[in-house]
XYZ file of C-alpha atoms in Angstrom:
692
model
C 182.546 78.127 85.707
C 183.204 77.347 89.382
C 181.458 78.692 92.417
C 184.657 80.058 93.906
C 185.214 82.510 91.075
C 182.580 84.854 92.545
C 181.508 85.845 89.054
C 177.769 86.098 88.505
C 176.691 83.133 86.427
C 174.073 83.305 83.698
C 171.898 80.875 81.749
C 172.915 77.239 81.947
C 175.806 78.122 84.237
C 173.368 79.593 86.725
C 171.105 76.542 86.452
C 174.079 74.302 87.244
C 175.151 76.552 90.100
C 171.688 76.369 91.662
C 171.462 72.607 91.225
C 174.859 72.090 92.809
C 173.832 74.357 95.677
C 170.911 72.031 96.377
C 173.265 69.070 96.236
C 175.963 70.503 98.472
C 173.546 71.769 101.095
C 172.242 68.207 101.349
C 175.753 66.754 101.431
C 176.950 69.186 104.106
C 173.868 68.735 106.303
C 174.150 64.949 106.231
C 177.886 65.065 106.847
C 177.555 67.452 109.797
C 174.750 65.371 111.324
C 176.757 62.213 110.617
C 173.413 60.738 109.639
C 171.098 60.791 106.660
C 170.660 59.969 102.994
C 172.792 62.133 100.676
C 172.545 60.072 97.492
C 168.973 60.771 96.437
C 169.229 64.581 96.759
C 172.452 64.476 94.741
C 170.734 62.589 91.931
C 167.367 64.344 92.014
C 168.445 67.967 92.487
C 168.001 68.829 88.761
C 164.514 67.293 88.710
C 163.337 69.249 91.728
C 165.002 72.418 90.496
C 163.296 72.198 87.096
C 159.902 71.487 88.646
C 160.013 74.237 91.253
C 161.674 76.880 89.141
C 159.615 76.435 85.974
C 156.391 74.536 86.626
C 155.263 74.387 90.248
C 152.377 76.808 90.834
C 153.534 77.906 94.250
C 154.134 81.212 95.984
C 156.888 80.935 98.607
C 155.589 84.099 100.288
C 152.278 82.345 101.002
C 152.593 78.558 101.406
C 148.919 78.420 102.468
C 147.635 79.694 99.111
C 144.534 77.624 98.480
C 145.267 76.845 94.827
C 148.964 76.081 95.159
C 150.308 72.956 93.530
C 151.269 70.276 96.040
C 154.729 68.742 96.109
C 155.031 65.466 98.016
C 158.369 63.852 98.755
C 157.219 60.268 99.150
C 160.823 59.055 99.346
C 161.067 61.025 102.577
C 164.570 59.789 103.380
C 165.666 62.369 100.772
C 164.388 65.084 103.115
C 167.379 67.362 102.571
C 166.264 67.733 98.963
C 163.047 69.336 100.184
C 164.702 71.304 102.983
C 167.230 72.757 100.517
C 164.409 73.825 98.202
C 162.422 75.409 101.030
C 165.498 77.394 102.011
C 166.545 78.517 98.544
C 162.999 79.368 97.449
C 162.631 81.383 100.689
C 159.350 79.792 101.699
C 157.779 81.670 104.636
C 156.899 80.193 107.988
C 153.269 79.665 109.034
C 152.267 79.721 112.700
C 149.891 77.305 114.422
C 146.971 79.655 113.727
C 147.674 79.594 109.993
C 149.155 83.099 109.842
C 151.970 83.563 107.326
C 154.974 85.197 108.987
C 157.933 87.072 107.551
C 160.344 84.503 108.939
C 161.777 81.828 106.691
C 160.317 78.358 107.089
C 163.807 76.952 106.606
C 166.582 79.301 107.744
C 170.167 78.192 107.245
C 170.660 77.509 110.946
C 167.959 74.830 110.725
C 169.686 73.138 107.806
C 172.821 73.109 109.939
C 170.765 71.427 112.690
C 169.616 68.612 110.404
C 168.358 65.604 112.389
C 169.014 67.319 115.741
C 166.656 67.502 118.709
C 164.028 70.222 118.315
C 165.068 71.234 114.797
C 162.774 72.000 111.872
C 164.738 69.425 109.878
C 163.866 65.965 111.197
C 165.184 62.929 109.355
C 161.933 62.597 107.412
C 159.664 65.565 106.627
C 156.946 66.338 109.179
C 154.201 68.724 108.111
C 153.194 69.840 111.602
C 156.772 70.907 112.325
C 158.021 72.446 109.100
C 156.075 74.971 107.040
C 156.070 74.127 103.344
C 155.986 70.386 104.007
C 152.568 69.366 102.704
C 152.349 65.978 104.423
C 154.432 63.806 106.710
C 156.276 61.123 104.762
C 158.880 58.501 105.478
C 157.323 55.023 105.488
C 157.584 54.275 101.800
C 154.348 54.346 99.832
C 152.534 56.655 102.224
C 153.398 59.814 100.293
C 152.133 58.515 96.974
C 149.020 57.330 98.801
C 148.565 60.824 100.218
C 149.007 62.273 96.745
C 145.980 60.351 95.481
C 143.848 61.912 98.223
C 145.212 65.351 97.384
C 144.416 64.878 93.704
C 140.894 63.730 94.553
C 140.561 66.829 96.748
C 141.531 69.094 93.858
C 139.073 67.432 91.476
C 136.293 67.492 94.064
C 136.846 71.117 95.010
C 136.960 72.165 91.366
C 133.684 70.382 90.636
C 131.946 71.891 93.655
C 133.341 75.430 93.704
C 134.390 76.452 90.209
C 131.929 78.383 88.094
C 132.052 79.513 84.449
C 134.939 81.980 84.052
C 135.962 81.358 87.659
C 138.455 78.487 87.757
C 139.234 79.006 91.428
C 140.582 75.550 92.223
C 142.547 73.339 89.857
C 145.852 72.596 91.573
C 148.135 69.789 90.467
C 149.853 67.260 92.696
C 153.444 66.147 92.149
C 154.832 63.199 94.104
C 158.466 62.173 93.945
C 158.869 58.470 94.608
C 161.441 55.704 94.696
C 161.745 52.005 93.958
C 160.592 51.387 97.517
C 157.378 53.352 97.009
C 156.548 51.153 94.033
C 157.566 47.931 95.767
C 155.335 48.531 98.769
C 151.825 47.224 98.226
C 150.291 50.593 98.992
C 152.049 52.021 95.927
C 150.250 49.565 93.664
C 146.916 50.269 95.361
C 147.429 54.008 94.965
C 148.373 53.735 91.303
C 145.440 51.441 90.557
C 142.919 53.761 92.199
C 144.387 56.885 90.582
C 144.265 55.282 87.154
C 140.671 54.175 87.631
C 139.647 57.691 88.690
C 141.592 59.230 85.772
C 143.295 61.759 88.056
C 144.857 63.843 85.320
C 146.084 66.361 87.896
C 148.432 63.784 89.448
C 152.072 63.353 88.435
C 154.461 60.869 89.998
C 158.175 61.315 89.376
C 159.886 57.962 89.722
C 163.549 58.108 90.713
C 164.858 55.171 88.714
C 168.374 54.901 90.113
C 168.712 51.082 90.202
C 169.760 51.095 93.876
C 168.043 50.159 97.135
C 169.403 50.338 100.655
C 170.772 46.794 100.594
C 172.322 46.917 97.140
C 171.349 46.809 93.456
C 167.595 47.010 92.918
C 167.730 44.011 90.589
C 168.396 41.799 93.591
C 164.676 42.118 94.344
C 163.003 44.234 91.659
C 163.010 43.481 87.939
C 159.505 44.298 86.741
C 158.771 46.578 83.802
C 157.416 49.584 85.680
C 156.354 51.413 82.523
C 154.240 48.493 81.309
C 152.774 48.058 84.761
C 151.619 51.678 84.863
C 150.279 51.542 81.334
C 148.175 48.659 82.625
C 146.987 50.949 85.424
C 145.847 53.351 82.654
C 148.506 55.964 83.344
C 150.349 58.070 80.809
C 154.020 57.096 81.023
C 156.975 59.126 79.822
C 160.697 58.776 80.427
C 163.692 61.062 80.908
C 166.915 59.159 80.218
C 169.162 61.567 82.125
C 168.139 63.346 85.330
C 170.581 66.140 84.469
C 168.829 66.959 81.186
C 166.739 70.023 82.053
C 165.314 70.264 78.543
C 163.933 66.744 78.606
C 162.671 67.189 82.157
C 160.776 70.297 81.091
C 159.333 68.407 78.128
C 158.116 65.652 80.463
C 156.370 68.153 82.752
C 154.798 69.803 79.707
C 153.520 66.376 78.653
C 151.895 66.014 82.055
C 150.192 69.387 81.676
C 148.817 68.389 78.280
C 147.463 65.037 79.500
C 143.828 65.499 80.416
C 142.449 61.986 80.760
C 144.787 60.103 83.094
C 147.571 60.504 85.667
C 151.187 60.728 84.519
C 154.266 58.782 85.571
C 157.622 60.329 84.673
C 160.378 57.738 84.906
C 163.656 59.571 85.501
C 166.922 57.675 85.103
C 169.210 59.124 87.736
C 172.505 58.398 89.460
C 172.302 58.056 93.210
C 175.182 59.955 94.748
C 175.805 61.787 91.468
C 179.386 63.077 91.293
C 180.806 60.856 94.009
C 183.823 59.089 92.476
C 183.630 56.060 94.771
C 179.968 55.906 95.821
C 177.890 57.003 92.810
C 175.491 54.253 91.714
C 176.087 52.226 94.887
C 174.087 51.661 98.048
C 176.944 53.321 99.963
C 175.455 56.653 98.823
C 172.006 55.755 100.102
C 171.798 55.762 103.868
C 175.014 57.153 105.305
C 177.249 60.239 105.024
C 179.771 60.262 102.210
C 182.725 60.858 104.515
C 184.905 63.941 104.627
C 187.379 62.892 101.962
C 184.617 61.796 99.564
C 182.804 65.101 100.147
C 185.954 66.958 99.031
C 186.160 64.848 95.886
C 182.481 65.399 95.086
C 182.829 69.144 95.473
C 185.873 69.078 93.239
C 183.763 67.312 90.602
C 181.073 69.999 90.946
C 183.689 72.758 90.651
C 182.871 73.748 94.215
C 185.210 75.173 96.869
C 186.326 72.011 98.627
C 186.524 73.570 102.075
C 183.264 75.539 101.850
C 180.355 74.298 103.934
C 176.706 75.325 103.517
C 177.688 77.685 100.703
C 175.010 79.546 98.752
C 176.939 81.374 96.018
C 176.126 84.875 94.873
C 173.242 84.948 92.427
C 171.578 81.704 93.549
C 169.000 83.181 95.897
C 168.341 85.981 93.436
C 167.759 83.438 90.692
C 165.135 81.630 92.766
C 163.501 84.963 93.600
C 163.317 85.769 89.895
C 162.018 82.272 89.128
C 159.577 80.580 91.471
C 159.443 83.667 93.682
C 158.297 86.114 91.023
C 156.268 83.592 89.048
C 154.497 82.306 92.156
C 153.788 85.806 93.406
C 152.299 86.820 90.052
C 150.176 83.669 89.831
C 148.806 84.148 93.318
C 148.129 87.853 92.709
C 146.095 87.049 89.596
C 144.273 84.328 91.499
C 143.555 86.703 94.379
C 142.034 89.239 91.995
C 139.861 86.517 90.468
C 138.881 85.241 93.898
C 137.867 88.745 94.985
C 135.444 88.886 92.033
C 134.298 85.351 92.815
C 133.621 86.338 96.436
C 131.371 89.158 95.314
C 129.454 87.020 92.850
C 129.326 83.828 94.969
C 129.636 84.937 98.602
C 128.239 81.710 100.041
C 130.769 79.575 98.188
C 133.601 81.903 99.131
C 132.598 81.719 102.791
C 132.476 77.939 102.574
C 135.993 77.845 101.155
C 137.220 80.145 103.894
C 135.713 77.900 106.551
C 137.293 74.838 104.960
C 140.723 76.423 104.813
C 140.573 77.495 108.469
C 139.048 74.238 109.706
C 135.907 75.959 110.954
C 132.472 74.392 111.186
C 129.547 75.991 109.349
C 126.747 77.552 111.342
C 124.122 74.981 112.255
C 126.424 72.040 111.622
C 124.802 70.140 114.523
C 121.159 70.811 113.660
C 118.748 67.912 113.298
C 121.134 65.337 114.716
C 119.083 62.268 115.591
C 118.168 61.240 119.090
C 117.041 57.714 119.723
C 114.178 56.594 122.011
C 114.735 53.917 124.609
C 114.481 50.512 123.001
C 115.349 47.185 124.580
C 115.867 45.585 121.183
C 117.926 48.547 120.064
C 120.046 49.165 117.018
C 123.616 48.352 115.980
C 125.952 51.288 116.460
C 127.022 50.946 112.809
C 123.356 51.609 111.925
C 122.915 54.561 114.253
C 126.270 55.966 113.120
C 125.094 55.818 109.507
C 122.048 57.890 110.425
C 124.111 60.444 112.361
C 126.790 60.573 109.647
C 124.194 61.414 107.014
C 122.809 64.228 109.166
C 126.267 65.636 109.926
C 127.347 65.391 106.278
C 124.268 67.303 105.133
C 125.265 70.093 107.516
C 128.994 70.028 106.670
C 129.144 70.163 102.864
C 132.840 69.282 102.696
C 132.536 66.064 104.725
C 133.092 63.264 102.231
C 134.377 59.715 102.329
C 133.857 56.093 101.618
C 134.674 52.510 102.354
C 136.960 49.729 101.231
C 134.140 48.009 99.329
C 132.133 47.641 102.542
C 129.854 50.674 102.551
C 126.718 48.559 102.752
C 128.147 46.782 105.798
C 129.765 49.838 107.383
C 126.580 51.888 106.777
C 128.677 54.800 105.537
C 126.909 55.557 102.266
C 125.761 59.171 102.081
C 122.191 58.823 100.849
C 120.745 62.320 100.938
C 119.785 64.082 97.731
C 122.782 65.365 95.815
C 125.389 63.271 97.650
C 126.352 61.295 94.557
C 129.393 59.146 93.826
C 132.890 60.438 93.118
C 133.970 58.974 89.793
C 136.019 60.307 86.895
C 132.833 61.486 85.174
C 131.187 62.785 88.383
C 133.910 64.428 90.486
C 131.414 66.419 92.555
C 130.152 63.254 94.279
C 130.693 62.756 97.987
C 130.744 58.962 98.185
C 134.229 57.631 97.506
C 134.688 54.040 96.395
C 138.145 52.829 97.401
C 137.611 49.232 96.380
C 139.321 46.508 98.413
C 142.266 48.791 99.123
C 142.468 49.556 102.853
C 146.112 50.632 102.667
C 145.596 53.435 100.185
C 142.206 54.322 101.639
C 143.922 55.343 104.866
C 146.635 57.303 103.083
C 144.147 58.957 100.715
C 141.948 60.022 103.618
C 145.009 61.722 105.097
C 145.713 63.416 101.765
C 142.136 64.667 101.587
C 142.247 66.027 105.117
C 145.510 67.915 104.680
C 143.884 69.476 101.594
C 141.105 71.073 103.646
C 138.385 68.505 103.075
C 137.063 66.558 106.071
C 137.246 62.957 104.974
C 136.479 59.533 106.387
C 137.367 55.994 105.433
C 135.620 52.862 106.667
C 136.200 49.126 106.898
C 135.883 46.225 109.345
C 137.791 46.820 112.577
C 139.974 43.778 112.034
C 141.312 45.344 108.850
C 142.498 48.436 110.673
C 145.758 46.492 110.758
C 146.100 47.158 107.032
C 145.715 50.883 107.710
C 147.930 51.161 110.742
C 150.756 53.088 109.075
C 148.304 55.687 107.767
C 146.522 55.993 111.106
C 149.867 56.428 112.823
C 150.997 59.142 110.420
C 147.704 61.022 110.790
C 148.279 61.055 114.552
C 151.899 62.112 114.126
C 151.107 64.961 111.740
C 148.116 66.123 113.827
C 145.682 65.516 110.971
C 141.981 65.089 111.902
C 141.274 62.089 109.690
C 138.180 60.033 110.471
C 138.516 56.248 110.505
C 135.257 54.325 110.925
C 135.543 50.693 111.980
C 132.550 48.362 112.245
C 132.218 44.686 113.209
C 134.204 45.531 116.293
C 134.398 42.260 118.271
C 133.539 38.579 118.445
C 130.058 39.940 117.754
C 130.946 39.218 114.137
C 129.896 35.677 115.053
C 130.037 33.063 112.336
C 132.687 34.882 110.285
C 135.096 33.585 112.887
C 138.465 34.591 114.319
C 139.933 35.764 111.012
C 137.419 38.609 111.126
C 137.029 39.064 114.889
C 139.244 41.843 116.271
C 140.829 41.095 119.652
C 143.994 43.151 120.107
C 143.090 46.126 117.912
C 141.516 48.287 120.628
C 144.555 47.994 122.878
C 146.839 48.600 119.918
C 145.120 51.801 118.818
C 144.816 53.074 122.383
C 148.589 52.801 122.615
C 149.003 55.265 119.738
C 149.742 58.850 120.829
C 147.322 61.565 119.694
C 144.701 59.153 118.368
C 141.200 59.425 119.816
C 139.508 56.028 120.064
C 135.716 56.164 120.509
C 133.648 53.054 121.197
C 130.112 54.260 121.951
C 127.757 52.100 124.015
C 124.421 52.852 122.376
C 122.808 54.944 119.658
C 122.722 58.165 121.675
C 126.378 57.781 122.591
C 127.019 57.520 118.847
C 125.416 60.940 118.301
C 127.587 62.414 121.048
C 130.660 60.755 119.552
C 130.021 62.452 116.220
C 129.820 65.808 117.999
C 133.327 65.183 119.305
C 134.571 64.072 115.888
C 133.238 67.167 114.119
C 135.162 69.426 116.487
C 138.533 67.687 116.249
C 141.243 69.865 114.711
C 144.576 68.190 115.376
C 143.809 64.576 116.259
C 142.504 61.719 114.117
C 139.770 59.472 115.437
C 138.957 55.772 115.297
C 135.202 55.313 115.670
C 134.612 51.675 116.646
C 131.118 50.297 116.044
C 129.136 47.086 116.409
C 127.615 44.778 113.877
C 124.985 43.500 116.335
C 122.076 45.414 117.859
C 122.567 47.096 121.236
C 119.788 48.237 123.557
C 119.147 51.979 123.412
C 119.312 52.930 127.074
C 116.495 54.809 128.800
C 118.096 58.166 129.496
C 115.297 59.170 131.854
C 116.491 56.345 134.083
C 120.214 56.559 133.396
C 122.571 59.493 132.900
C 122.475 61.579 129.735
C 124.668 60.468 126.846
C 126.258 63.935 126.805
C 128.711 62.490 129.330
C 130.548 61.039 126.335
C 132.154 64.475 125.942
C 134.223 63.706 129.042
C 135.435 60.364 127.709
C 133.888 58.460 130.621
C 130.936 59.176 132.875
C 128.771 57.668 135.582
C 125.918 56.061 133.698
C 124.154 54.360 136.606
C 124.704 54.639 140.343
C 123.053 53.074 143.374
C 123.894 56.143 145.492
C 126.542 56.782 148.118
C 129.955 55.206 148.051
C 129.913 52.367 145.505
C 130.661 48.831 146.633
C 131.879 48.007 143.124
C 132.393 49.878 139.860
C 131.598 48.210 136.544
C 133.427 49.776 133.594
C 132.374 49.047 130.030
C 132.641 50.277 126.480
C 130.575 49.669 123.372
C 128.330 46.633 123.401
C 129.413 45.702 126.912
C 127.928 48.819 128.503
C 124.439 47.334 128.409
C 125.829 44.115 129.884
C 127.202 46.154 132.780
C 123.808 47.832 133.191
C 122.040 44.465 133.370
C 124.513 43.256 135.995
C 124.097 46.530 137.902
C 120.326 46.080 138.091
C 120.670 42.572 139.498
C 123.312 43.637 142.001
C 121.178 46.580 143.030
C 118.224 44.265 143.614
C 120.487 42.226 145.884
C 121.436 45.300 147.892
C 124.856 45.857 146.324
C 125.729 49.501 145.671
C 127.113 49.181 142.179
C 128.124 51.923 139.754
C 128.291 51.665 135.978
C 130.846 53.786 134.167
C 130.553 54.060 130.410
C 134.031 54.716 129.058
C 133.878 55.280 125.306
C 137.242 57.083 125.141
C 140.211 56.556 127.417
C 142.077 59.375 125.707
C 139.409 62.005 126.330
C 138.930 60.844 129.919
C 142.662 61.230 130.521
C 142.405 64.879 129.479
C 139.893 65.672 132.234
C 141.064 67.237 135.473
C 141.875 65.117 138.487
C 138.715 66.160 140.307
C 136.464 64.896 137.536
C 138.386 61.644 137.203
C 138.083 61.106 140.944
C 134.349 61.779 140.827
C 133.925 59.019 138.257
C 136.452 56.555 139.668
C 136.907 57.345 143.375
C 140.286 56.066 144.458
C 138.899 54.614 147.686
C 136.782 52.158 145.682
C 139.159 49.415 144.630
C 136.532 46.832 143.721
C 136.332 47.355 139.986
C 135.483 45.202 136.987
C 136.148 46.050 133.349
C 134.006 44.392 130.702
C 135.072 44.533 127.065
C 135.005 41.981 124.242
C 138.657 42.538 123.451
C 142.083 42.022 124.943
C 142.186 43.105 128.581
C 145.614 44.654 127.983
C 145.689 48.153 129.478
C 142.588 47.910 131.651
C 144.650 47.483 134.817
C 145.305 51.237 134.794
C 141.618 51.696 135.680
C 140.790 48.496 137.571
C 144.011 48.357 139.594
C 145.715 45.387 141.192
C 142.571 44.421 143.076
C 140.247 44.704 140.110
C 138.974 42.112 137.698
C 138.892 42.141 133.907
C 136.302 40.377 131.796
C 137.671 40.189 128.282
C 139.329 38.087 125.618
C 142.459 36.061 126.318
C 142.517 34.212 123.008
C 141.286 34.606 119.474
C 137.557 34.151 118.904
C 135.693 31.343 117.189
C 133.192 30.754 114.421
C 129.726 30.320 115.918
C 126.452 32.163 116.441
C 126.875 35.181 118.701
C 124.735 33.821 121.553
C 126.982 30.762 121.738
C 130.137 32.883 121.677
C 128.923 35.158 124.461
C 128.260 32.193 126.705
C 131.486 30.395 125.766
C 133.741 33.411 126.362
C 131.915 34.570 129.484
C 130.166 37.744 128.355
C 127.104 37.124 130.476
C 125.424 38.858 133.376
C 126.316 35.906 135.586
C 130.017 36.243 134.781
C 130.044 39.973 135.452
C 128.269 39.500 138.798
C 130.675 36.712 139.719
C 133.667 38.935 138.946
C 132.101 41.835 140.834
C 131.726 39.679 143.933
C 135.303 38.473 143.554
C 136.516 42.077 143.349
C 134.520 43.067 146.428
C 135.977 40.156 148.388
C 139.557 41.371 147.952
C 140.748 43.216 151.045
């Protein structure tokens, strides 16, 4: 049976026709773009076809269905595999407001524009661009890390929302992964955590094709993956031939029957399947096959050799009768059940609706703490813990945890009923990630794209371990919350290995990431108000280990100025002679210097600047009111790299900061040694004022 015969195929012939359609769409898109990875889609097309057509609980006419199964393509370089499926399954497009449209999420013209500027088909899948893409993947290991968060989300939602005879939420998560996903350290962290939590709703499909980008996988990878995952307490099964639909179906059925652990399906596949010269070689991995090889492949498939982007008669209809009809029926039955659920449990139904639409519950900001003036003060990690507990009580779907540092980060949710998320207690709201920063970041992203508002916490220095996840959350416009404590050389005796220096500048350089470094306890409360309202930007909340004075707000400006990113905290009146800019623990240092300068007759101004990014979003008039351009005598004070501060202090300004790594010593000795003293700030202020 060949596609050119124009005879309607049936049974196995139709299965093969559909699978080869997936393959050839990928081949043609990569060839036309002259860029991409054709080999993986060619090998994995039967696996994806079997999963989507027979097992995936998914309605293409509503890709926002709350209880849909999630499909994650962790080996995101195989993006054309997913794009082909979105097209053939006729998944609908969703607008920015979450409304499902009649348009296709992946029309043929977008497949033809693969990897082109402004297309819906970027080289690696991006969830904020392409409807039907559950999460942005590409850097290997991130997708499987996301899948753990998604699986936790499903378990948590089921435990908190399901009621007897009303199984409203119980979706499964499927993640397709490669050798690279398992080589990257985050893959091991993700598998270890998933096994510990017994995430029986999680299935990884491992594309075991023996090839990496450089060459044979055995050049660098020879471990027994099955034994490794058995050690992680996973169920492991194997399909010896990726083209064997019967065995693939049996493997997915095994996953469905496994109720006490996650499942790994090892699938032996051929990268570049059907290519006479490139199958089972790295030449099929990261480059087009070439026109002549494409003709030979199509000849092997029984495909018209000159046809491009062909979808033969009967293929679309087959998908409509498969995943289309099955998904529509599943969602219709679920909708009927949910309608009954809404009548019987209206409060829970309303909560789910708010979660799905990223709305805040009424009264979410009630009883947020305010802090009295106190010269001794409180560490911002401490005040943040108090505010976090109040916010979490008001937002029932705010959950999270720490990389084995909750007692130090002060992120434990302690109110009655908070509980711990474990395999036996999936309703708990405290997550324990263990010493696994990499997968914590990726899991937090997976939780957030699943409707839950989630946070992860660690020491600021270890944000470096999470950088890829933070970056992807910013790229995919996901409002993940990253809490970082021990934010400076204030760590003291722990020394330079634990003292962050360049991290603030590094994160500020990241597009669409909000960095917040509050200067006292009341600024912390205001920071959490900003965080709660974020919809399409992640946040890094950067907090101190050491106590900070709680400023007297009857004497200085209200902390509500944090909402603008930067504000005039203290002012001597009239045109300032010098502006002192600070963040975090250095704000109070600026205030102390301001008071001494004021006593000496210097008209100083203190600007608290907890968020550069938010300040940059203010209009020019507001920015000018805070930092008048005619005042060029400016001093920034921050216990971190001074990189970037020149944009606010200018060529005539001065920058008090770190120009080296820190040191191991008591904090008071470090402050004096590195120049974070009132005397230094005043000296730099006078130097700035002397510049003409």
